[in-house]
Amino acid sequence: VKTERQNGRVYLIGAGPGDPELLTLKAVRALGEADVVLIDDLVDRRVLEYAPRARVVPVGKRGGCRSTPQQFIERLMVRLARRGHVVARVKGGDPFVFGRGGEEALVLAAAGIECRVIPGITSGVGVPAALGIPVTHRDLARGVTFVTAHTRDGNGPDWAALARTGTTLVIYMGMQRIGEIAAALGAAGMSATPAAVIERGTTENERSVIGNVANMAGLAAAAGLGSPALIVIGEVVRLARTVESAPPQRLSA
Amino acid sequence: VKTERQNGRVYLIGAGPGDPELLTLKAVRALGEADVVLIDDLVDRRVLEYAPRARVVPVGKRGGCRSTPQQFIERLMVRLARRGHVVARVKGGDPFVFGRGGEEALVLAAAGIECRVIPGITSGVGVPAALGIPVTHRDLARGVTFVTAHTRDGNGPDWAALARTGTTLVIYMGMQRIGEIAAALGAAGMSATPAAVIERGTTENERSVIGNVANMAGLAAAAGLGSPALIVIGEVVRLARTVESAPPQRLSA
């Protein structure tokens, strides 16, 4: 009698914003079970030490650069899982916050493949924290909103509505449109609102500028900041660098 | 010659939404260094196995129940750190997302005490994921907003502005006002928008109901859901339970 082929499965794993120590224990366990790891470009390769048994397939998707098409990645996951492999799909941040994990989960569900999501620290929380910025604060922000600068339909978000919410605004993948964003938020009365632009937050290569909505694009350009970067807008940005006893560092770029 | 007294310090640690396996490696390391752990009520005690050397002080702050005043906790942290202790302040979720970590960091900075923030998986990301709900999705949500139902000034958020943003709305600590929230969002045209109410998400005791803005308060009451719970509102809620190959479970309460 032949043994039944073990069913494969896919872990969609969030590796956090950059610092490999921000991996969760659950992610470490899943990596240890993995036969194959599909790892995004921006994820620190040191996380692979937790996947000693696995074959590693880089599946970069850098904005604007040569990249692995999303459909190819999805087909590869399905094929590997159907062969009985345990697949760890490792993404930066959280798989369900601008990570296309939702799309991948739907593809896997449609193919009848077991998929388990392991959340990660999303950049919008972890990156501001590294500068001492709490994205919410009782006296300064009613909440926090995460958006991307451009959406599938080609339109940006409704910046005027976002301004009216009184929440801290955290913009992912916004560097290519930082000028437009500043103009739209300025028109909504936020020119003087504090703003931070943070490149490669939580990593050894973190660089940042702190100013306001009106001057953030100029400061970021002068410092040569590029993608991947996060833009944080709100009164909470005033609290930057108060967390550590180290002296304030307003322009670390 | 007497040895200089070592300076104490405080780690503000996010323990994640409930599941102790969602602790980060950085949090585990900090717990291992701790002399004293100040642990919130809602944090699973299993995380203490990573703090074998530490004295444990429970500092619960349950909404509406007997609780440790915030000022007492802040003074205790300062006093312990001044005595040279390494203090691990462990909170549910992330310390900087409705965790009052920003306030604590300011108190510590004013007292000249070193404070390091270790982010955690915030409930607004991790809890929906446990039900298979991605808080963002290219076709369904322009982003995600985290708010609390009541703010320090006694007013609620501007629900009409939030509705206009087109983002998924995740409401923390909203159970006491779920009827008001439903009415406000209904008036903003969102009555038919899918909604989930999730109690103790990611834990063994997770219970949830899925409906829409108009019926969510009734469903939650019928199921006996109480605090702590998260309310998730947006088209992405339609994707609940598609992540696992297990059959859809619309009312798990």
Coordinates of C-alpha atoms in Angstrom, one line a residue:
Chain A
V1 CA 0.0 0.0 0.0
K2 CA 1.4 3.4 -1.0
T3 CA 1.4 6.2 1.6
E4 CA -0.9 9.1 0.7
R5 CA 1.0 12.1 -0.5
Q6 CA 1.0 14.7 2.2
N7 CA -0.9 17.8 1.3
G8 CA 1.2 20.9 0.8
R9 CA 0.3 24.3 2.3
V10 CA 1.3 27.9 2.1
Y11 CA 2.2 30.3 4.9
L12 CA 1.8 33.9 4.0
I13 CA 4.3 35.5 6.4
G14 CA 4.9 39.1 7.3
A15 CA 8.6 39.7 8.1
G16 CA 8.0 43.2 9.5
P17 CA 9.4 46.5 8.4
G18 CA 13.1 45.7 8.0
D19 CA 14.8 44.8 11.3
P20 CA 15.0 41.0 11.2
E21 CA 14.5 40.8 15.0
L22 CA 10.9 42.0 14.4
L23 CA 10.0 38.6 13.0
T24 CA 7.4 36.8 15.2
L25 CA 7.9 33.4 16.9
K26 CA 5.1 32.1 14.7
A27 CA 7.0 33.2 11.6
V28 CA 10.1 31.5 12.9
R29 CA 8.3 28.3 13.4
A30 CA 6.7 28.3 9.9
L31 CA 10.1 29.0 8.3
G32 CA 11.5 26.0 10.2
E33 CA 8.8 23.8 8.6
A34 CA 9.3 25.2 5.1
D35 CA 10.5 23.2 2.1
V36 CA 10.6 26.2 -0.1
V37 CA 10.8 29.9 0.8
L38 CA 9.6 32.5 -1.7
I39 CA 11.2 35.7 -0.4
D40 CA 10.6 39.3 -1.5
D41 CA 13.4 41.6 -2.5
L42 CA 13.1 44.0 0.5
V43 CA 13.2 41.3 3.2
D44 CA 16.5 41.0 5.1
R45 CA 18.2 37.7 4.1
R46 CA 19.1 37.0 7.7
V47 CA 15.6 35.7 8.2
L48 CA 16.6 32.7 6.1
E49 CA 18.7 31.3 9.0
Y50 CA 15.3 30.1 10.4
A51 CA 14.6 28.1 7.3
P52 CA 17.6 25.7 7.2
R53 CA 15.8 23.0 5.2
A54 CA 14.3 25.2 2.6
R55 CA 15.1 25.9 -1.0
V56 CA 15.1 29.7 -1.4
V57 CA 13.5 31.4 -4.4
P58 CA 13.8 35.2 -4.6
V59 CA 10.6 36.8 -6.0
G60 CA 11.4 40.5 -6.0
K61 CA 8.8 43.0 -6.9
R62 CA 10.5 46.4 -6.6
G63 CA 8.4 49.3 -7.8
G64 CA 9.7 50.4 -11.2
C65 CA 12.5 47.8 -11.5
R66 CA 12.8 44.4 -13.1
S67 CA 10.5 42.1 -11.1
T68 CA 8.8 38.8 -10.9
P69 CA 5.2 39.1 -12.1
Q70 CA 2.5 38.6 -9.5
Q71 CA 0.8 35.9 -11.6
F72 CA 4.1 33.9 -11.8
I73 CA 4.4 33.9 -8.0
E74 CA 0.9 32.8 -7.5
R75 CA 1.2 29.9 -10.0
L76 CA 4.5 28.9 -8.4
M77 CA 2.9 28.7 -5.0
V78 CA 0.0 26.6 -6.3
R79 CA 2.3 24.2 -8.1
L80 CA 4.7 23.8 -5.2
A81 CA 1.8 23.2 -2.7
R82 CA 0.2 20.7 -5.1
R83 CA 3.5 18.7 -5.1
G84 CA 3.1 18.4 -1.3
H85 CA 5.6 21.2 -0.3
V86 CA 5.3 23.5 2.7
V87 CA 5.8 26.9 1.1
A88 CA 6.7 30.0 3.1
R89 CA 5.9 33.2 1.2
V90 CA 7.8 35.9 3.0
K91 CA 6.9 39.5 2.5
G92 CA 8.0 42.8 4.1
G93 CA 5.7 44.3 6.6
D94 CA 2.3 42.6 6.9
P95 CA 0.9 40.4 4.1
F96 CA -2.6 42.0 4.4
V97 CA -1.5 45.7 4.5
F98 CA -0.6 46.7 0.9
G99 CA 1.1 43.3 0.6
R100 CA -1.2 41.7 -2.0
G101 CA -1.6 38.9 0.5
G102 CA -5.4 39.1 0.1
E103 CA -5.1 38.4 -3.7
E104 CA -2.7 35.5 -3.1
A105 CA -5.0 34.1 -0.4
L106 CA -7.9 34.2 -2.9
V107 CA -5.9 32.4 -5.6
L108 CA -4.9 29.7 -3.1
A109 CA -8.4 29.3 -1.8
A110 CA -9.7 28.9 -5.4
A111 CA -7.1 26.2 -6.0
G112 CA -8.2 24.4 -2.8
I113 CA -4.8 24.9 -1.1
E114 CA -4.5 25.4 2.6
C115 CA -3.2 28.9 3.4
R116 CA -2.2 30.3 6.8
V117 CA -1.6 33.9 7.3
I118 CA 1.1 35.0 9.8
P119 CA 0.8 38.7 10.4
G120 CA 3.9 40.9 10.6
I121 CA 4.6 44.4 12.0
T122 CA 3.4 46.7 9.3
S123 CA 5.8 49.5 8.4
G124 CA 3.2 52.1 9.2
V125 CA 3.4 51.2 12.9
G126 CA 7.0 50.0 13.2
V127 CA 8.9 52.6 11.2
P128 CA 7.5 55.7 12.9
A129 CA 8.1 53.9 16.3
A130 CA 11.8 53.6 15.5
L131 CA 11.9 57.5 15.4
G132 CA 9.9 57.7 18.6
I133 CA 6.7 58.7 16.8
P134 CA 3.6 57.1 18.2
V135 CA 1.0 57.0 15.4
T136 CA -1.8 57.7 17.9
H137 CA -1.6 59.9 21.0
R138 CA -4.6 60.9 23.1
D139 CA -4.0 64.6 22.8
L140 CA -2.7 64.7 19.2
A141 CA -4.4 62.2 17.0
R142 CA -7.8 60.5 16.9
G143 CA -6.4 57.5 15.1
V144 CA -4.2 56.6 12.2
T145 CA -4.9 56.0 8.5
F146 CA -2.6 54.0 6.2
V147 CA -2.9 54.7 2.4
T148 CA -1.0 54.3 -0.7
A149 CA -0.4 57.3 -3.0
H150 CA -1.8 55.7 -6.1
T151 CA -4.5 53.1 -6.4
R152 CA -5.5 50.6 -9.1
D153 CA -7.9 53.0 -10.8
G154 CA -5.2 55.6 -11.2
N155 CA -6.8 58.1 -8.9
G156 CA -5.2 59.1 -5.6
P157 CA -7.1 58.9 -2.3
D158 CA -9.5 61.7 -1.3
W159 CA -6.9 63.8 0.5
A160 CA -9.5 66.4 1.6
A161 CA -11.6 63.6 3.3
L162 CA -8.4 62.2 4.9
A163 CA -7.5 65.6 6.2
R164 CA -10.9 66.0 7.9
T165 CA -10.6 62.7 9.8
G166 CA -8.1 64.1 12.3
T167 CA -6.1 60.9 12.1
T168 CA -2.4 60.6 11.6
L169 CA -1.7 59.9 7.9
V170 CA 0.8 57.3 7.0
I171 CA 1.5 57.0 3.2
Y172 CA 3.1 53.9 1.8
M173 CA 4.9 54.0 -1.5
G174 CA 4.5 57.7 -1.8
M175 CA 7.9 59.0 -2.9
Q176 CA 7.1 59.2 -6.6
R177 CA 4.2 61.5 -5.8
I178 CA 5.3 63.4 -2.7
G179 CA 5.0 66.7 -4.4
E180 CA 1.4 66.0 -5.5
I181 CA 0.6 64.7 -2.0
A182 CA 2.0 67.9 -0.4
A183 CA 0.0 70.1 -2.7
A184 CA -3.3 68.2 -2.1
L185 CA -2.9 68.2 1.7
G186 CA -1.8 71.8 1.6
A187 CA -5.0 72.7 -0.2
A188 CA -6.8 70.9 2.6
G189 CA -5.3 73.2 5.2
M190 CA -2.4 71.0 6.3
S191 CA 0.6 72.9 5.0
A192 CA 2.0 73.5 8.5
T193 CA 1.3 70.0 9.8
P194 CA 4.4 68.2 10.9
A195 CA 5.7 65.5 8.5
A196 CA 8.4 62.9 8.5
V197 CA 9.9 61.0 5.5
I198 CA 11.7 57.8 6.5
E199 CA 13.7 55.6 4.2
R200 CA 14.5 52.0 5.1
G201 CA 13.1 52.5 8.6
T202 CA 14.2 50.1 11.4
T203 CA 17.3 49.0 9.4
E204 CA 20.9 49.9 9.8
N205 CA 20.5 52.1 6.7
E206 CA 17.5 54.2 8.1
R207 CA 17.6 57.8 7.0
S208 CA 14.9 60.4 7.6
V209 CA 13.9 64.1 7.4
I210 CA 11.4 65.9 9.6
G211 CA 9.6 69.0 8.6
N212 CA 6.1 69.8 7.6
V213 CA 3.8 69.1 4.7
A214 CA 4.9 72.2 2.8
N215 CA 8.6 71.5 2.9
M216 CA 8.8 67.7 3.1
A217 CA 9.3 67.1 -0.6
G218 CA 12.2 69.6 -0.7
L219 CA 13.8 68.2 2.4
A220 CA 13.5 64.6 1.1
A221 CA 15.0 65.6 -2.2
A222 CA 17.8 67.5 -0.6
A223 CA 18.7 64.5 1.5
G224 CA 18.4 62.2 -1.5
L225 CA 15.8 60.0 0.0
G226 CA 14.2 57.4 -2.3
S227 CA 12.0 54.3 -2.2
P228 CA 11.3 52.4 -0.1
A229 CA 10.1 55.2 2.2
L230 CA 7.2 56.0 4.4
I231 CA 5.6 59.5 4.8
V232 CA 4.1 60.2 8.2
I233 CA 1.9 63.3 8.6
G234 CA 0.4 64.6 11.8
E235 CA 1.0 66.4 15.1
V236 CA 2.4 63.2 16.5
V237 CA 5.5 63.8 14.4
R238 CA 6.5 66.5 16.9
L239 CA 7.3 63.7 19.4
A240 CA 10.0 62.2 17.2
R241 CA 13.2 61.3 19.1
T242 CA 11.8 62.0 22.5
V243 CA 11.7 58.3 23.2
E244 CA 15.4 57.8 23.5
S245 CA 17.5 59.8 25.9
A246 CA 19.8 60.5 22.9
P247 CA 19.6 64.1 21.7
P248 CA 17.0 65.0 19.1
Q249 CA 18.2 64.4 15.6
R250 CA 16.0 66.4 13.2
L251 CA 17.9 65.5 10.0
S252 CA 19.6 62.2 10.1
A253 CA 20.0 61.8 6.4
Chain B
V1 CA 36.3 52.2 44.8
K2 CA 32.6 51.4 44.5
T3 CA 31.3 50.3 41.1
E4 CA 29.1 52.8 39.4
R5 CA 25.4 51.9 39.6
Q6 CA 24.3 50.6 36.2
N7 CA 21.6 52.8 34.6
G8 CA 18.2 51.3 34.4
R9 CA 16.1 51.4 31.3
V10 CA 12.5 50.7 30.2
Y11 CA 11.4 48.6 27.2
L12 CA 7.9 49.4 26.0
I13 CA 6.9 46.1 24.5
G14 CA 4.0 45.3 22.3
A15 CA 2.9 41.7 22.8
G16 CA 0.5 41.5 19.9
P17 CA -3.2 40.9 19.7
G18 CA -3.5 37.8 21.9
D19 CA -1.7 34.7 20.5
P20 CA 1.6 34.5 22.5
E21 CA 3.3 33.2 19.4
L22 CA 2.9 36.6 17.8
L23 CA 5.6 38.0 20.1
T24 CA 8.6 39.2 18.2
L25 CA 12.2 38.0 18.6
K26 CA 13.1 41.4 19.9
A27 CA 10.5 41.3 22.6
V28 CA 11.7 37.9 23.6
R29 CA 15.3 39.2 24.0
A30 CA 14.1 42.2 26.0
L31 CA 12.1 40.0 28.3
G32 CA 15.2 37.9 28.9
E33 CA 17.1 41.0 30.0
A34 CA 14.3 42.2 32.3
D35 CA 14.6 42.5 36.1
V36 CA 10.9 43.5 36.4
V37 CA 8.0 43.0 34.1
L38 CA 4.9 45.2 34.3
I39 CA 2.3 43.3 32.4
D40 CA -1.2 44.4 31.3
D41 CA -4.3 42.4 32.1
L42 CA -5.0 41.3 28.6
V43 CA -1.6 39.9 27.8
D44 CA -1.3 36.1 27.8
R45 CA 0.8 35.1 30.8
R46 CA 2.6 32.5 28.7
V47 CA 4.9 35.4 27.5
L48 CA 6.4 35.4 31.0
E49 CA 8.3 32.2 30.3
Y50 CA 10.7 34.4 28.3
A51 CA 11.4 36.5 31.5
P52 CA 12.7 33.9 33.9
R53 CA 14.8 36.3 35.9
A54 CA 12.1 38.9 36.4
R55 CA 9.8 40.0 39.2
V56 CA 6.3 40.3 37.7
V57 CA 3.9 43.1 38.5
P58 CA 0.4 43.0 37.0
V59 CA -0.8 46.5 36.1
G60 CA -4.2 45.8 34.7
K61 CA -6.2 48.6 33.0
R62 CA -9.4 46.9 31.9
G63 CA -12.0 49.4 30.7
G64 CA -14.7 49.9 33.3
C65 CA -13.1 47.5 35.9
R66 CA -10.9 48.0 38.9
S67 CA -7.6 49.0 37.5
T68 CA -4.1 50.4 38.1
P69 CA -4.1 54.2 37.5
Q70 CA -1.9 55.3 34.6
Q71 CA 0.0 57.7 36.8
F72 CA 0.9 55.0 39.3
I73 CA 2.3 52.8 36.4
E74 CA 4.4 55.7 35.1
R75 CA 5.8 56.5 38.6
L76 CA 6.6 52.9 39.2
M77 CA 8.5 52.7 35.9
V78 CA 10.6 55.8 36.7
R79 CA 11.3 54.6 40.3
L80 CA 12.4 51.1 39.1
A81 CA 14.6 52.4 36.3
R82 CA 16.3 54.9 38.7
R83 CA 17.2 52.0 40.9
G84 CA 19.0 50.5 38.0
H85 CA 16.5 47.9 37.0
V86 CA 15.7 46.8 33.4
V87 CA 12.0 47.2 33.2
A88 CA 9.8 45.5 30.6
R89 CA 6.5 47.2 30.2
V90 CA 4.4 44.6 28.3
K91 CA 1.2 45.8 26.6
G92 CA -1.3 44.1 24.3
G93 CA -1.1 45.0 20.6
D94 CA 1.4 47.7 19.8
P95 CA 2.5 50.3 22.4
F96 CA 2.0 53.2 20.0
V97 CA -1.4 52.3 18.7
F98 CA -4.0 53.3 21.3
G99 CA -1.6 51.8 23.9
R100 CA -0.7 55.1 25.7
G101 CA 2.9 54.2 25.0
G102 CA 3.4 57.7 23.7
E103 CA 2.4 59.2 27.0
E104 CA 4.7 56.8 28.9
A105 CA 7.6 57.5 26.6
L106 CA 7.2 61.3 27.2
V107 CA 7.2 60.7 31.0
L108 CA 10.3 58.6 30.8
A109 CA 12.1 61.1 28.5
A110 CA 11.2 63.9 30.9
A111 CA 12.7 61.9 33.8
G112 CA 15.9 61.3 31.7
I113 CA 15.3 57.5 31.6
E114 CA 16.3 55.5 28.5
C115 CA 13.3 54.1 26.8
R116 CA 13.2 51.6 23.9
V117 CA 10.0 50.9 22.0
I118 CA 9.5 47.4 20.6
P119 CA 6.6 47.3 18.3
G120 CA 4.0 44.6 18.3
I121 CA 1.3 43.3 15.9
T122 CA -1.5 45.7 16.4
S123 CA -5.0 44.1 16.8
G124 CA -6.3 46.1 13.9
V125 CA -4.1 44.1 11.6
G126 CA -3.7 40.8 13.3
V127 CA -7.2 40.1 14.4
P128 CA -8.9 40.6 11.0
A129 CA -6.2 38.4 9.5
A130 CA -7.1 35.5 11.8
L131 CA -10.6 35.6 10.1
G132 CA -9.0 35.8 6.7
I133 CA -9.8 39.5 6.3
P134 CA -7.1 41.6 4.6
V135 CA -7.6 45.2 5.8
T136 CA -6.5 46.4 2.4
H137 CA -7.1 44.9 -0.9
R138 CA -6.5 46.5 -4.3
D139 CA -10.0 46.2 -5.6
L140 CA -11.9 46.7 -2.3
A141 CA -10.2 49.3 -0.1
R142 CA -7.9 52.3 -0.6
G143 CA -6.3 51.8 2.8
V144 CA -7.3 51.3 6.4
T145 CA -8.1 53.6 9.3
F146 CA -7.8 52.7 13.0
V147 CA -9.9 54.7 15.4
T148 CA -11.3 54.5 18.9
A149 CA -15.0 55.1 19.5
H150 CA -14.5 57.8 22.1
T151 CA -11.7 60.3 22.4
R152 CA -10.4 62.3 25.2
D153 CA -12.6 65.4 24.5
G154 CA -15.7 63.2 24.7
N155 CA -16.6 63.5 21.0
G156 CA -16.5 60.6 18.7
P157 CA -14.6 60.7 15.4
D158 CA -16.0 62.4 12.3
W159 CA -17.7 59.3 11.0
A160 CA -18.9 61.1 7.8
A161 CA -15.4 62.1 6.9
L162 CA -14.2 58.5 7.7
A163 CA -16.9 57.1 5.4
R164 CA -15.7 59.4 2.6
T165 CA -12.1 58.1 2.8
G166 CA -13.0 54.8 1.2
T167 CA -10.7 53.0 3.7
T168 CA -11.5 50.0 5.7
L169 CA -12.5 51.2 9.2
V170 CA -11.2 49.3 12.2
I171 CA -12.6 50.4 15.5
Y172 CA -10.8 49.7 18.8
M173 CA -12.7 49.7 22.1
G174 CA -16.0 50.2 20.4
M175 CA -18.4 47.7 22.0
Q176 CA -20.0 50.2 24.4
R177 CA -20.9 52.5 21.5
I178 CA -21.6 50.0 18.7
G179 CA -25.2 51.2 18.3
E180 CA -24.1 54.9 18.0
I181 CA -21.4 53.9 15.5
A182 CA -23.8 51.9 13.4
A183 CA -26.2 54.9 13.4
A184 CA -23.5 57.4 12.4
L185 CA -22.1 55.2 9.7
G186 CA -25.6 54.4 8.4
A187 CA -26.3 58.1 8.1
A188 CA -23.1 58.4 6.0
G189 CA -24.5 55.8 3.6
M190 CA -22.8 52.7 4.9
S191 CA -25.7 50.6 6.2
A192 CA -25.1 47.8 3.8
T193 CA -21.3 47.8 4.2
P194 CA -20.0 44.4 5.5
A195 CA -19.0 44.4 9.1
A196 CA -17.3 42.0 11.5
V197 CA -17.2 42.1 15.3
I198 CA -14.4 40.0 16.8
E199 CA -14.0 39.3 20.5
R200 CA -10.5 38.1 21.8
G201 CA -9.2 37.7 18.2
T202 CA -6.2 35.3 17.7
T203 CA -6.8 33.6 21.0
E204 CA -8.3 30.2 21.8
N205 CA -11.4 32.0 22.9
E206 CA -11.9 34.0 19.7
R207 CA -15.6 34.6 18.8
S208 CA -17.0 36.6 16.0
V209 CA -20.1 37.7 14.0
I210 CA -20.2 38.8 10.5
G211 CA -23.0 41.0 9.0
N212 CA -23.2 44.6 8.0
V213 CA -23.3 48.0 9.6
A214 CA -27.0 48.0 10.0
N215 CA -27.2 44.6 11.8
M216 CA -23.8 44.3 13.5
A217 CA -24.9 45.6 16.9
G218 CA -27.8 43.2 17.0
L219 CA -25.7 40.2 15.9
A220 CA -23.0 41.0 18.5
A221 CA -25.6 41.4 21.3
A222 CA -27.4 38.1 20.3
A223 CA -24.0 36.3 20.4
G224 CA -23.2 37.9 23.7
L225 CA -20.0 39.4 22.5
G226 CA -18.3 41.9 24.9
S227 CA -15.0 43.7 25.4
P228 CA -12.3 43.4 24.3
A229 CA -13.5 43.3 20.8
L230 CA -12.6 44.9 17.4
I231 CA -15.1 46.1 14.8
V232 CA -14.1 45.9 11.2
I233 CA -16.1 47.7 8.5
G234 CA -15.5 47.5 4.8
E235 CA -15.9 45.5 1.6
V236 CA -12.9 43.5 2.6
V237 CA -15.0 41.7 5.3
R238 CA -16.6 39.8 2.4
L239 CA -13.3 37.9 2.2
A240 CA -13.6 36.5 5.7
R241 CA -12.8 32.8 5.9
T242 CA -11.7 32.4 2.3
V243 CA -8.1 32.1 3.5
E244 CA -8.4 28.7 5.1
S245 CA -9.7 25.7 3.1
A246 CA -12.0 25.1 6.1
P247 CA -15.6 25.8 5.3
P248 CA -16.9 29.4 5.8
Q249 CA -18.0 30.0 9.3
R250 CA -20.2 33.1 9.3
L251 CA -21.2 33.0 13.0
S252 CA -18.6 31.3 15.2
A253 CA -20.0 32.7 18.4

